[in-house]
Structure formats: C-alpha cells, structure tokens
PDB file of C-alpha atoms in Angstrom:
ATOM      1  CA  MET A   1       5.306   3.443 -22.075  1.00 86.00           C
ATOM      2  CA  ASP A   2       8.528   3.174 -24.044  1.00 92.00           C
ATOM      3  CA  TRP A   3       9.894  -0.021 -22.510  1.00 94.00           C
ATOM      4  CA  ILE A   4      13.264   0.190 -24.261  1.00 95.00           C
ATOM      5  CA  ALA A   5      13.911   3.698 -22.912  1.00 95.00           C
ATOM      6  CA  PHE A   6      12.503   2.725 -19.515  1.00 94.00           C
ATOM      7  CA  LEU A   7      14.926  -0.210 -19.167  1.00 94.00           C
ATOM      8  CA  SER A   8      17.811   1.931 -20.377  1.00 96.00           C
ATOM      9  CA  GLU A   9      17.099   4.471 -17.622  1.00 97.00           C
ATOM     10  CA  THR A  10      16.664   1.664 -15.081  1.00 96.00           C
ATOM     11  CA  GLU A  11      20.019   0.186 -16.078  1.00 97.00           C
ATOM     12  CA  LYS A  12      21.662   3.598 -15.626  1.00 97.00           C
ATOM     13  CA  ARG A  13      20.226   3.866 -12.104  1.00 97.00           C
ATOM     14  CA  ILE A  14      21.349   0.314 -11.327  1.00 96.00           C
ATOM     15  CA  GLY A  15      24.827   1.257 -12.573  1.00 96.00           C
ATOM     16  CA  VAL A  16      24.966   4.075 -10.027  1.00 97.00           C
ATOM     17  CA  LEU A  17      23.860   1.679  -7.278  1.00 96.00           C
ATOM     18  CA  THR A  18      26.428  -0.894  -8.416  1.00 96.00           C
ATOM     19  CA  LYS A  19      29.214   1.672  -7.964  1.00 97.00           C
ATOM     20  CA  ALA A  20      27.867   2.623  -4.539  1.00 97.00           C
ATOM     21  CA  ALA A  21      27.273  -0.945  -3.315  1.00 97.00           C
ATOM     22  CA  PRO A  22      29.472  -3.259  -5.391  1.00 96.00           C
ATOM     23  CA  GLU A  23      29.463  -6.214  -2.995  1.00 97.00           C
ATOM     24  CA  MET A  24      25.674  -6.253  -2.762  1.00 96.00           C
ATOM     25  CA  THR A  25      25.199  -6.104  -6.517  1.00 95.00           C
ATOM     26  CA  LYS A  26      27.948  -8.681  -7.059  1.00 96.00           C
ATOM     27  CA  GLY A  27      26.101 -11.043  -4.702  1.00 97.00           C
ATOM     28  CA  TYR A  28      22.831 -10.408  -6.501  1.00 95.00           C
ATOM     29  CA  GLY A  29      24.496 -11.122  -9.850  1.00 95.00           C
ATOM     30  CA  THR A  30      25.871 -14.412  -8.520  1.00 96.00           C
ATOM     31  CA  MET A  31      22.413 -15.400  -7.282  1.00 96.00           C
ATOM     32  CA  SER A  32      20.858 -14.415 -10.611  1.00 94.00           C
ATOM     33  CA  ARG A  33      23.280 -16.521 -12.659  1.00 95.00           C
ATOM     34  CA  ALA A  34      22.798 -19.523 -10.360  1.00 95.00           C
ATOM     35  CA  ALA A  35      19.006 -19.269 -10.513  1.00 95.00           C
ATOM     36  CA  LYS A  36      18.922 -18.989 -14.319  1.00 93.00           C
ATOM     37  CA  LYS A  37      21.313 -21.883 -14.940  1.00 94.00           C
ATOM     38  CA  ASN A  38      19.776 -24.694 -16.988  1.00 93.00           C
ATOM     39  CA  GLY A  39      18.866 -27.672 -14.840  1.00 96.00           C
ATOM     40  CA  ALA A  40      15.597 -29.549 -14.500  1.00 97.00           C
ATOM     41  CA  LEU A  41      14.054 -26.333 -15.898  1.00 97.00           C
ATOM     42  CA  ASP A  42      15.614 -24.469 -18.785  1.00 96.00           C
ATOM     43  CA  GLU A  43      16.332 -20.741 -18.666  1.00 96.00           C
ATOM     44  CA  LYS A  44      13.278 -19.888 -20.786  1.00 97.00           C
ATOM     45  CA  THR A  45      10.929 -21.672 -18.377  1.00 97.00           C
ATOM     46  CA  LYS A  46      12.586 -19.927 -15.439  1.00 97.00           C
ATOM     47  CA  GLU A  47      12.131 -16.567 -17.166  1.00 95.00           C
ATOM     48  CA  PHE A  48       8.416 -17.308 -17.588  1.00 96.00           C
ATOM     49  CA  VAL A  49       8.211 -18.008 -13.847  1.00 95.00           C
ATOM     50  CA  ALA A  50      10.086 -14.781 -13.111  1.00 95.00           C
ATOM     51  CA  LEU A  51       7.771 -12.802 -15.386  1.00 93.00           C
ATOM     52  CA  GLY A  52       4.712 -14.194 -13.630  1.00 92.00           C
ATOM     53  CA  ILE A  53       6.169 -13.166 -10.284  1.00 92.00           C
ATOM     54  CA  ALA A  54       7.097  -9.733 -11.656  1.00 92.00           C
ATOM     55  CA  ILE A  55       3.528  -9.208 -12.829  1.00 91.00           C
ATOM     56  CA  THR A  56       1.914 -10.290  -9.569  1.00 87.00           C
ATOM     57  CA  THR A  57       4.342  -8.160  -7.512  1.00 89.00           C
ATOM     58  CA  ARG A  58       3.830  -5.220  -9.892  1.00 88.00           C
ATOM     59  CA  CYS A  59       7.559  -4.674 -10.576  1.00 93.00           C
ATOM     60  CA  GLU A  60       7.680  -2.780 -13.868  1.00 94.00           C
ATOM     61  CA  SER A  61      11.470  -2.978 -14.159  1.00 95.00           C
ATOM     62  CA  CYS A  62      11.319  -6.736 -13.556  1.00 95.00           C
ATOM     63  CA  ILE A  63       8.625  -7.087 -16.212  1.00 96.00           C
ATOM     64  CA  GLY A  64      10.857  -5.294 -18.706  1.00 96.00           C
ATOM     65  CA  PHE A  65      13.965  -7.321 -17.859  1.00 95.00           C
ATOM     66  CA  HIS A  66      12.194 -10.680 -18.024  1.00 95.00           C
ATOM     67  CA  VAL A  67      10.238  -9.906 -21.207  1.00 96.00           C
ATOM     68  CA  ARG A  68      13.455  -8.782 -22.863  1.00 95.00           C
ATOM     69  CA  SER A  69      15.118 -12.048 -21.777  1.00 94.00           C
ATOM     70  CA  LEU A  70      12.176 -14.055 -23.087  1.00 96.00           C
ATOM     71  CA  VAL A  71      12.452 -12.361 -26.473  1.00 96.00           C
ATOM     72  CA  ARG A  72      16.175 -13.206 -26.515  1.00 95.00           C
ATOM     73  CA  LEU A  73      15.319 -16.818 -25.628  1.00 96.00           C
ATOM     74  CA  GLY A  74      12.812 -17.096 -28.503  1.00 95.00           C
ATOM     75  CA  ALA A  75       9.515 -16.885 -26.645  1.00 96.00           C
ATOM     76  CA  THR A  76       6.490 -16.419 -28.867  1.00 96.00           C
ATOM     77  CA  ARG A  77       3.649 -13.982 -28.385  1.00 96.00           C
ATOM     78  CA  ASP A  78       1.294 -16.943 -27.879  1.00 95.00           C
ATOM     79  CA  GLU A  79       3.516 -18.283 -25.084  1.00 96.00           C
ATOM     80  CA  ILE A  80       3.537 -14.860 -23.432  1.00 95.00           C
ATOM     81  CA  ILE A  81      -0.256 -14.635 -23.656  1.00 94.00           C
ATOM     82  CA  GLU A  82      -0.719 -18.070 -22.069  1.00 94.00           C
ATOM     83  CA  MET A  83       1.664 -17.105 -19.250  1.00 92.00           C
ATOM     84  CA  LEU A  84      -0.293 -13.868 -18.775  1.00 92.00           C
ATOM     85  CA  GLU A  85      -3.464 -15.919 -18.404  1.00 92.00           C
ATOM     86  CA  MET A  86      -1.806 -17.901 -15.602  1.00 91.00           C
ATOM     87  CA  ALA A  87      -0.538 -14.704 -13.945  1.00 89.00           C
ATOM     88  CA  ALA A  88      -4.068 -13.272 -14.021  1.00 88.00           C
ATOM     89  CA  TYR A  89      -5.461 -16.499 -12.578  1.00 89.00           C
ATOM     90  CA  MET A  90      -2.872 -16.547  -9.797  1.00 87.00           C
ATOM     91  CA  GLY A  91      -3.337 -12.857  -9.097  1.00 84.00           C
ATOM     92  CA  ALA A  92      -6.985 -13.480  -8.319  1.00 84.00           C
ATOM     93  CA  GLY A  93      -6.559 -16.841  -6.560  1.00 84.00           C
ATOM     94  CA  PRO A  94      -4.325 -15.508  -3.774  1.00 83.00           C
ATOM     95  CA  GLY A  95      -6.783 -12.683  -3.195  1.00 76.00           C
ATOM     96  CA  ILE A  96      -9.428 -15.272  -2.407  1.00 80.00           C
ATOM     97  CA  THR A  97      -7.204 -17.478  -0.235  1.00 86.00           C
ATOM     98  CA  TYR A  98      -5.683 -14.567   1.694  1.00 81.00           C
ATOM     99  CA  GLY A  99      -9.143 -13.060   2.041  1.00 78.00           C
ATOM    100  CA  ALA A 100     -10.247 -16.320   3.682  1.00 86.00           C
ATOM    101  CA  LYS A 101      -7.268 -16.069   6.068  1.00 88.00           C
ATOM    102  CA  ALA A 102      -8.209 -12.483   6.924  1.00 84.00           C
ATOM    103  CA  LEU A 103     -11.777 -13.571   7.680  1.00 87.00           C
ATOM    104  CA  GLU A 104     -10.467 -16.399   9.868  1.00 92.00           C
ATOM    105  CA  ALA A 105      -8.223 -13.926  11.726  1.00 89.00           C
ATOM    106  CA  PHE A 106     -11.159 -11.581  12.233  1.00 90.00           C
ATOM    107  CA  ASP A 107     -13.314 -14.376  13.625  1.00 93.00           C
ATOM    108  CA  GLN A 108     -10.579 -15.417  16.078  1.00 94.00           C
ATOM    109  CA  PHE A 109      -9.808 -11.870  17.243  1.00 90.00           C
ATOM    110  CA  ALA A 110     -13.503 -11.024  17.551  1.00 93.00           C
ATOM    111  CA  ALA A 111     -14.132 -14.167  19.637  1.00 95.00           C
ATOM    112  CA  ALA A 112     -11.167 -13.366  21.907  1.00 94.00           C
ATOM    113  CA  HIS A 113     -12.351  -9.771  22.272  1.00 95.00           C
ATOM    114  CA  ALA A 114     -15.868 -10.926  23.147  1.00 95.00           C
ATOM    115  CA  ARG A 115     -14.453 -13.183  25.887  1.00 94.00           C
ATOM    116  CA  ASP A 116     -12.389 -10.317  27.323  1.00 93.00           C
ATOM    117  CA  VAL A 117     -15.283  -7.828  27.439  1.00 86.00           C
TER     118      VAL A 117
END
C-alpha cells in the first residue's frame, strides 16, 4: 500500500465531509487538540497510545495519521516496533478475556434454559 497516497485520498474525503458537516468536524478537531495537548503525557506518548488503538480496531486511516504524527514527533523505528509488540500482545489478551466472558454467558444462558425446559 502507498500510505502517502492513501492518506492524501483520505484527507480529500474528509475535506468533503468537513464541508458537509462543519460543526461535527469542528467539534472533532477541538476534541483532538485537547486530547493531544501536552500534560502528564507528552504528545508523542499519546500518539503511541492512539496508534495501538488504531491497530487493534483495524482503522487503516488512523494508523496512517498516527504513524505520520509519530514520524513528525521523532519516533524511532525501534520505538514503533516495541509499541507494535504491545499492540500484538493486547490484541490477543482481550480475545482470551472476552472469550472467557462469552463462555460464562453461555453457561448462564444454558443453565437458565435447562431450568425452563
């Protein structure tokens, strides 16, 4: 995939949406600036968090935007790789914990069904 071209096309589509729904996109922009503001965490750390979320939610546009921001903020390839390791770990961990919840739900529904039969 050509990520530079992909983001360019995405930005064009977002531009069309911005013209159609200016108040919504203005609100989103305000939220974005507030979330990225340096505080207890700096912007670079926040972008790493956002990239991890983008990966686990499978948002290709988000991946492109946050990687581009991380490059601008001076992230190294080694930092990206370590963050990717955490994203992979967290992608598998929730599958296990939500799988356990699904099994618990099954057991409860099956028990209730057995009582009703």
